[in-house]
Amino acid sequence: MASENLQKKGEEMEVTLLTEKEIGGKELKFHGLVVETGLHIGASDDGMKIGGIDLPVIKRTIWAYLNKNNSKDPLNGELVLFFDLEKQEFYRKFTEPYIPGSSLKGKIRSLLEHFFGIVRTQVEVFKSPDFPKNDLTKNCKLGMPVDSGWLYAFEKSKISDQTKALTKLIIHAFGDSGSLKDKKDKKTSKEETPYLFSEYPEISRFIFRDCYISKDTRRMALEGQIELFEQKTENSIDRIKGTVNTVLGGLRISERVASGVRFDFQVGIRAFDETEQKLFSKLMELGLALLQLDGLGGSTSRGYGQLSFIVEEKEKSNGDEKWKLKKWNIDGKKIRKLREEIIKEAVKWAKK
């Protein structure tokens, strides 16, 4: 188990990588994720090119190792971080896609806030005549992630303890807004602390790493066995004329990460006790399950961004326990069970 100790309020914090630790109360190790349908996480383009790609994906340029004279060289496909002059003939400049940790974090947070009905509660509270309008809530905008300002508004609007507990859980897991520091309610001239348990933001519990393509995927791409990118041409059709609608942009070319590309995957949890570890592990598992069911990146409603997690799960066969590598199997029954467990434990945890 990879861990490090940090001090906070006299407590010891353990950082656990879920690639190496059981998650959700059972033995389950994450080994990576595979793109099932073209993935588009956009990046800016330096300039316009005639016949070029309109919507490129985010990439990075690296140096990679490839020994063309020895296909069995164990270093083939390795990322080169330190140059060895004796091996520089094997170094190749290489452009590859990656998945930013921020994209994973943002999408999973959004899915969980929708799944627990927090987004719907934001709309109801914001439109309510009881919505408190002061310095603590002036940054509360519909469509924004929940933070302590929203939690303060929920408290004043008599929202259920369950929703408030889940909101606290989401804020702790993904982080709070730093824009609320040292705010004062001008109507009462009273200092109010909107943060959850202290006058400073709590450290976020979830850690999302950038995902880079696996060593074997990089090796096969360097050897020309697979393509990492694909282009998809799209258009908008005029409903009356049945022709391309030039007003809406006409033909456009989107770049996507090709199906079958595999990425290494790693997330972590900061926890201060065993109870927190179990609760946040279940929340992470639920978030990852929703991501696999929904998708990542742009245009998921049009077939883009379907992902599958590759896990190693402990199974029993003829009385023996064996680790088996396979696609993560998620169904509605597991989702509902996780939801019920998280709600029950979150209400208890929030009262501490």
Short mmCIF file of C-alpha atoms in Angstrom, two decimals:
data_model
loop_
_atom_site.label_atom_id
_atom_site.label_comp_id
_atom_site.label_asym_id
_atom_site.label_seq_id
_atom_site.Cartn_x
_atom_site.Cartn_y
_atom_site.Cartn_z
CA MET A 1 0.00 0.00 0.00
CA ALA A 2 1.35 3.38 -0.99
CA SER A 3 0.83 5.91 1.77
CA GLU A 4 2.25 8.99 3.39
CA ASN A 5 1.56 10.61 6.71
CA LEU A 6 0.50 14.23 7.03
CA GLN A 7 -0.50 16.08 10.17
CA LYS A 8 -3.82 17.89 10.47
CA LYS A 9 -5.29 18.87 13.82
CA GLY A 10 -3.10 16.31 15.51
CA GLU A 11 -4.50 13.49 13.37
CA GLU A 12 -2.62 11.18 11.06
CA MET A 13 -3.72 11.15 7.44
CA GLU A 14 -3.20 8.16 5.18
CA VAL A 15 -3.12 8.54 1.41
CA THR A 16 -4.26 5.31 -0.24
CA LEU A 17 -3.90 4.54 -3.93
CA LEU A 18 -6.92 2.54 -5.06
CA THR A 19 -4.83 0.71 -7.64
CA GLU A 20 -3.22 -1.12 -4.74
CA LYS A 21 -5.92 -1.25 -2.09
CA GLU A 22 -9.33 -2.83 -1.76
CA ILE A 23 -12.16 -0.49 -2.70
CA GLY A 24 -15.76 -0.48 -1.57
CA GLY A 25 -15.15 -3.12 1.07
CA LYS A 26 -14.01 -5.89 -1.32
CA GLU A 27 -10.83 -6.92 -3.06
CA LEU A 28 -10.78 -4.97 -6.31
CA LYS A 29 -7.71 -3.50 -7.99
CA PHE A 30 -7.87 -1.04 -10.88
CA HIS A 31 -5.42 -1.75 -13.69
CA GLY A 32 -6.44 0.81 -16.28
CA LEU A 33 -9.19 1.97 -18.57
CA VAL A 34 -9.94 1.21 -22.21
CA VAL A 35 -11.57 3.52 -24.75
CA GLU A 36 -14.53 1.66 -26.27
CA THR A 37 -15.82 4.46 -28.52
CA GLY A 38 -13.85 7.46 -29.79
CA LEU A 39 -12.94 9.81 -26.94
CA HIS A 40 -12.81 13.58 -27.39
CA ILE A 41 -11.34 15.78 -24.66
CA GLY A 42 -10.70 19.01 -26.47
CA ALA A 43 -7.61 21.18 -26.69
CA SER A 44 -6.93 24.57 -28.24
CA ASP A 45 -5.50 24.73 -31.74
CA ASP A 46 -2.60 27.05 -32.55
CA GLY A 47 -3.96 28.08 -35.91
CA MET A 48 -6.38 27.30 -38.71
CA LYS A 49 -5.28 24.90 -41.42
CA ILE A 50 -7.09 24.31 -44.71
CA GLY A 51 -8.44 20.78 -44.59
CA GLY A 52 -7.20 20.39 -41.04
CA ILE A 53 -8.93 19.17 -37.91
CA ASP A 54 -11.51 21.56 -36.46
CA LEU A 55 -11.67 20.01 -33.00
CA PRO A 56 -8.35 18.46 -31.84
CA VAL A 57 -7.93 16.37 -28.69
CA ILE A 58 -5.53 17.14 -25.87
CA LYS A 59 -2.06 15.62 -26.36
CA ARG A 60 1.47 15.71 -25.05
CA THR A 61 4.83 15.27 -26.79
CA ILE A 62 7.31 12.98 -25.07
CA TRP A 63 10.42 10.90 -25.70
CA ALA A 64 9.89 7.16 -25.78
CA TYR A 65 12.21 4.16 -26.10
CA LEU A 66 12.05 1.82 -29.09
CA ASN A 67 14.71 -0.66 -30.18
CA LYS A 68 13.73 -1.58 -33.75
CA ASN A 69 16.44 -4.22 -33.86
CA ASN A 70 15.02 -6.10 -30.89
CA SER A 71 11.24 -6.35 -30.60
CA LYS A 72 11.64 -8.19 -27.28
CA ASP A 73 13.63 -5.42 -25.61
CA PRO A 74 11.80 -4.93 -22.26
CA LEU A 75 12.37 -1.16 -22.48
CA ASN A 76 10.33 -0.80 -25.68
CA GLY A 77 7.47 1.60 -25.05
CA GLU A 78 8.96 3.09 -21.90
CA LEU A 79 8.68 6.82 -21.28
CA VAL A 80 12.16 8.42 -21.31
CA LEU A 81 12.62 10.82 -18.40
CA PHE A 82 16.43 10.76 -18.15
CA PHE A 83 18.61 10.64 -21.24
CA ASP A 84 21.36 8.04 -21.48
CA LEU A 85 23.81 9.07 -24.22
CA GLU A 86 24.65 5.42 -24.88
CA LYS A 87 21.02 4.69 -25.73
CA GLN A 88 19.97 7.90 -27.45
CA GLU A 89 19.70 6.14 -30.84
CA PHE A 90 16.66 4.32 -29.42
CA TYR A 91 14.83 7.47 -28.32
CA ARG A 92 11.85 8.57 -30.39
CA LYS A 93 9.96 11.85 -30.18
CA PHE A 94 6.32 10.87 -29.86
CA THR A 95 2.93 12.59 -29.59
CA GLU A 96 0.26 10.79 -27.61
CA PRO A 97 -3.14 11.52 -26.07
CA TYR A 98 -3.78 11.64 -22.35
CA ILE A 99 -6.75 12.07 -20.02
CA PRO A 100 -6.37 15.00 -17.59
CA GLY A 101 -7.13 14.22 -13.96
CA SER A 102 -9.22 17.41 -13.94
CA SER A 103 -11.53 15.93 -16.60
CA LEU A 104 -12.07 12.80 -14.52
CA LYS A 105 -12.60 14.78 -11.33
CA GLY A 106 -15.03 17.25 -12.87
CA LYS A 107 -17.15 14.62 -14.63
CA ILE A 108 -17.35 12.29 -11.62
CA ARG A 109 -18.27 15.19 -9.31
CA SER A 110 -21.00 16.30 -11.71
CA LEU A 111 -22.40 12.77 -12.00
CA LEU A 112 -22.52 12.32 -8.22
CA GLU A 113 -24.18 15.71 -7.64
CA HIS A 114 -26.88 14.82 -10.19
CA PHE A 115 -27.22 11.25 -8.90
CA PHE A 116 -27.89 12.35 -5.32
CA GLY A 117 -30.31 15.09 -6.40
CA ILE A 118 -28.06 17.93 -5.20
CA VAL A 119 -28.30 19.83 -8.50
CA ARG A 120 -32.10 19.70 -8.35
CA THR A 121 -31.95 20.94 -4.74
CA GLN A 122 -29.75 23.87 -5.83
CA VAL A 123 -32.41 24.97 -8.32
CA GLU A 124 -35.22 24.66 -5.77
CA VAL A 125 -33.31 26.57 -3.07
CA PHE A 126 -32.09 29.28 -5.47
CA LYS A 127 -35.66 30.00 -6.65
CA SER A 128 -37.10 29.86 -3.14
CA PRO A 129 -38.06 33.12 -1.36
CA ASP A 130 -36.12 31.77 1.65
CA PHE A 131 -32.81 31.85 -0.25
CA PRO A 132 -30.39 33.86 1.93
CA LYS A 133 -28.86 36.72 -0.06
CA ASN A 134 -25.64 37.96 1.53
CA ASP A 135 -21.88 37.85 1.08
CA LEU A 136 -21.79 34.17 1.92
CA THR A 137 -24.04 33.21 -0.99
CA LYS A 138 -23.23 35.85 -3.60
CA ASN A 139 -21.08 33.34 -5.52
CA CYS A 140 -23.84 30.71 -5.53
CA LYS A 141 -24.73 30.34 -9.19
CA LEU A 142 -26.86 27.67 -10.80
CA GLY A 143 -24.73 25.20 -12.71
CA MET A 144 -21.75 25.63 -10.38
CA PRO A 145 -20.42 22.82 -8.11
CA VAL A 146 -21.73 22.84 -4.55
CA ASP A 147 -19.49 24.48 -1.96
CA SER A 148 -19.82 25.78 1.58
CA GLY A 149 -21.80 28.77 0.32
CA TRP A 150 -24.42 26.43 -1.06
CA LEU A 151 -24.31 24.35 2.14
CA TYR A 152 -24.97 27.54 4.12
CA ALA A 153 -27.97 28.25 1.86
CA PHE A 154 -29.24 24.69 2.37
CA GLU A 155 -29.02 25.12 6.14
CA LYS A 156 -31.09 28.33 6.00
CA SER A 157 -33.63 26.77 3.65
CA LYS A 158 -34.50 23.78 5.84
CA ILE A 159 -33.27 21.12 3.45
CA SER A 160 -33.34 17.48 4.65
CA ASP A 161 -30.48 16.18 6.78
CA GLN A 162 -29.81 13.55 4.12
CA THR A 163 -29.22 16.11 1.37
CA LYS A 164 -27.04 18.25 3.65
CA ALA A 165 -24.98 15.20 4.64
CA LEU A 166 -24.45 14.20 1.02
CA THR A 167 -23.52 17.78 0.14
CA LYS A 168 -20.91 17.83 2.91
CA LEU A 169 -19.59 14.51 1.66
CA ILE A 170 -19.22 15.79 -1.92
CA ILE A 171 -17.46 18.97 -0.74
CA HIS A 172 -15.05 17.00 1.44
CA ALA A 173 -14.34 14.53 -1.35
CA PHE A 174 -13.73 16.99 -4.18
CA GLY A 175 -12.79 20.22 -2.41
CA ASP A 176 -14.34 23.52 -1.32
CA SER A 177 -14.25 26.96 -2.87
CA GLY A 178 -11.48 29.28 -1.71
CA SER A 179 -13.56 32.38 -2.51
CA LEU A 180 -15.45 32.31 0.80
CA LYS A 181 -12.56 33.11 3.12
CA ASP A 182 -13.15 35.85 5.73
CA LYS A 183 -16.68 36.66 4.55
CA LYS A 184 -18.99 38.71 6.74
CA ASP A 185 -22.78 38.95 6.77
CA LYS A 186 -23.22 42.69 6.25
CA LYS A 187 -26.81 42.72 7.45
CA THR A 188 -25.86 41.53 10.93
CA SER A 189 -22.19 42.68 10.88
CA LYS A 190 -21.46 39.24 12.24
CA GLU A 191 -18.51 37.15 11.19
CA GLU A 192 -19.78 33.85 9.83
CA THR A 193 -17.68 30.87 8.90
CA PRO A 194 -19.21 29.03 5.97
CA TYR A 195 -16.60 26.31 5.96
CA LEU A 196 -17.65 22.90 7.15
CA PHE A 197 -15.68 22.36 10.35
CA SER A 198 -13.10 25.14 10.57
CA GLU A 199 -12.31 28.64 9.41
CA TYR A 200 -10.22 27.27 6.58
CA PRO A 201 -11.19 24.99 3.68
CA GLU A 202 -10.89 21.28 4.38
CA ILE A 203 -8.34 19.39 2.32
CA SER A 204 -10.04 17.48 -0.51
CA ARG A 205 -10.08 13.73 0.00
CA PHE A 206 -9.92 12.54 -3.62
CA ILE A 207 -6.78 12.58 -5.76
CA PHE A 208 -7.06 12.15 -9.53
CA ARG A 209 -3.90 11.58 -11.55
CA ASP A 210 -3.50 12.32 -15.25
CA CYS A 211 -3.96 9.11 -17.25
CA TYR A 212 -1.28 8.25 -19.80
CA ILE A 213 -1.36 5.46 -22.33
CA SER A 214 0.01 2.14 -21.14
CA LYS A 215 3.52 0.98 -22.01
CA ASP A 216 2.25 -1.79 -24.32
CA THR A 217 -0.09 0.61 -26.12
CA ARG A 218 2.79 3.07 -26.65
CA ARG A 219 5.05 0.28 -27.90
CA MET A 220 2.47 -0.92 -30.45
CA ALA A 221 1.88 2.65 -31.64
CA LEU A 222 5.65 3.21 -32.06
CA GLU A 223 5.90 -0.01 -34.04
CA GLY A 224 3.01 1.06 -36.28
CA GLN A 225 0.68 -1.74 -35.17
CA ILE A 226 -2.12 0.56 -33.97
CA GLU A 227 -3.32 4.13 -34.45
CA LEU A 228 -3.90 6.32 -31.40
CA PHE A 229 -6.10 8.88 -33.16
CA GLU A 230 -9.03 8.84 -35.54
CA GLN A 231 -10.97 11.54 -37.39
CA LYS A 232 -14.74 11.76 -37.50
CA THR A 233 -16.53 14.00 -39.98
CA GLU A 234 -19.86 15.40 -38.84
CA ASN A 235 -22.44 17.82 -40.15
CA SER A 236 -25.78 19.39 -39.33
CA ILE A 237 -28.70 18.73 -41.69
CA ASP A 238 -31.32 21.35 -42.52
CA ARG A 239 -34.64 19.70 -41.56
CA ILE A 240 -36.52 21.37 -44.42
CA LYS A 241 -34.06 21.20 -47.31
CA GLY A 242 -32.36 17.95 -46.32
CA THR A 243 -28.94 19.46 -47.03
CA VAL A 244 -25.97 20.49 -44.94
CA ASN A 245 -26.86 23.46 -42.71
CA THR A 246 -24.02 25.94 -43.31
CA VAL A 247 -25.49 28.35 -40.75
CA LEU A 248 -24.61 25.87 -37.98
CA GLY A 249 -21.10 25.32 -39.27
CA GLY A 250 -21.56 22.80 -42.05
CA LEU A 251 -19.03 19.98 -42.21
CA ARG A 252 -16.62 19.70 -39.29
CA ILE A 253 -13.86 17.26 -38.46
CA SER A 254 -13.44 16.04 -34.88
CA GLU A 255 -10.34 14.27 -33.67
CA ARG A 256 -10.86 11.39 -31.25
CA VAL A 257 -8.74 8.95 -29.30
CA ALA A 258 -9.27 5.68 -31.17
CA SER A 259 -11.22 2.72 -29.81
CA GLY A 260 -9.09 0.15 -28.04
CA VAL A 261 -6.48 2.57 -26.69
CA ARG A 262 -5.62 1.63 -23.12
CA PHE A 263 -4.63 4.08 -20.39
CA ASP A 264 -3.02 3.52 -17.02
CA PHE A 265 -5.31 4.70 -14.26
CA GLN A 266 -4.70 5.80 -10.69
CA VAL A 267 -6.81 7.59 -8.10
CA GLY A 268 -6.21 8.07 -4.40
CA ILE A 269 -8.04 8.89 -1.17
CA ARG A 270 -6.83 10.93 1.79
CA ALA A 271 -8.45 9.58 4.95
CA PHE A 272 -8.02 10.33 8.68
CA ASP A 273 -9.59 7.16 10.05
CA GLU A 274 -10.94 3.79 8.99
CA THR A 275 -14.54 5.02 8.87
CA GLU A 276 -13.59 7.80 6.45
CA GLN A 277 -11.57 5.37 4.37
CA LYS A 278 -14.53 3.03 3.88
CA LEU A 279 -17.05 5.80 3.21
CA PHE A 280 -14.92 7.66 0.68
CA SER A 281 -13.90 4.39 -0.98
CA LYS A 282 -17.57 3.60 -1.58
CA LEU A 283 -18.17 7.11 -2.91
CA MET A 284 -15.23 6.74 -5.29
CA GLU A 285 -16.48 3.34 -6.45
CA LEU A 286 -19.93 4.79 -7.13
CA GLY A 287 -18.44 7.72 -9.03
CA LEU A 288 -16.31 5.44 -11.21
CA ALA A 289 -19.30 3.17 -11.85
CA LEU A 290 -21.41 6.12 -12.98
CA LEU A 291 -18.56 7.26 -15.23
CA GLN A 292 -18.40 3.85 -16.92
CA LEU A 293 -22.16 3.86 -17.43
CA ASP A 294 -22.21 7.45 -18.73
CA GLY A 295 -18.98 8.37 -20.53
CA LEU A 296 -16.22 10.96 -20.56
CA GLY A 297 -15.42 13.96 -22.71
CA GLY A 298 -17.57 15.70 -25.27
CA SER A 299 -20.60 14.38 -27.18
CA THR A 300 -21.26 11.34 -24.98
CA SER A 301 -24.95 11.54 -25.94
CA ARG A 302 -23.86 10.91 -29.55
CA GLY A 303 -21.76 7.82 -28.94
CA TYR A 304 -18.44 9.36 -27.94
CA GLY A 305 -16.44 8.62 -24.80
CA GLN A 306 -17.60 5.18 -23.71
CA LEU A 307 -14.99 3.76 -21.32
CA SER A 308 -14.44 0.49 -19.50
CA PHE A 309 -12.30 -0.01 -16.42
CA ILE A 310 -9.98 -3.00 -16.30
CA VAL A 311 -9.90 -4.49 -12.82
CA GLU A 312 -8.31 -7.42 -11.05
CA GLU A 313 -10.88 -9.05 -8.81
CA LYS A 314 -10.46 -11.85 -6.32
CA GLU A 315 -12.66 -14.83 -7.16
CA LYS A 316 -13.23 -18.19 -5.52
CA SER A 317 -12.98 -21.36 -7.58
CA ASN A 318 -13.11 -24.84 -6.05
CA GLY A 319 -12.29 -23.37 -2.66
CA ASP A 320 -9.24 -21.49 -3.96
CA GLU A 321 -8.95 -17.72 -4.28
CA LYS A 322 -7.50 -16.40 -7.51
CA TRP A 323 -6.99 -12.95 -9.00
CA LYS A 324 -8.63 -12.50 -12.38
CA LEU A 325 -8.15 -9.59 -14.79
CA LYS A 326 -11.37 -8.53 -16.52
CA LYS A 327 -13.67 -5.71 -17.52
CA TRP A 328 -15.43 -4.16 -14.52
CA ASN A 329 -18.99 -5.45 -14.44
CA ILE A 330 -21.47 -2.82 -13.21
CA ASP A 331 -25.24 -3.19 -13.01
CA GLY A 332 -28.21 -1.32 -11.53
CA LYS A 333 -28.40 -3.59 -8.49
CA LYS A 334 -24.83 -2.74 -7.44
CA ILE A 335 -25.46 0.96 -8.02
CA ARG A 336 -28.60 0.97 -5.83
CA LYS A 337 -26.85 -0.96 -3.06
CA LEU A 338 -23.92 1.47 -3.04
CA ARG A 339 -26.29 4.43 -2.97
CA GLU A 340 -28.17 3.10 0.05
CA GLU A 341 -24.96 2.33 1.96
CA ILE A 342 -23.43 5.74 1.23
CA ILE A 343 -26.56 7.65 2.29
CA LYS A 344 -26.84 5.71 5.55
CA GLU A 345 -23.15 6.12 6.45
CA ALA A 346 -22.95 9.76 5.30
CA VAL A 347 -25.77 10.85 7.64
CA LYS A 348 -23.90 9.30 10.60
CA TRP A 349 -20.55 10.73 9.48
CA ALA A 350 -21.94 14.26 9.04
CA LYS A 351 -23.09 14.37 12.67
CA LYS A 352 -19.54 13.93 14.03
#
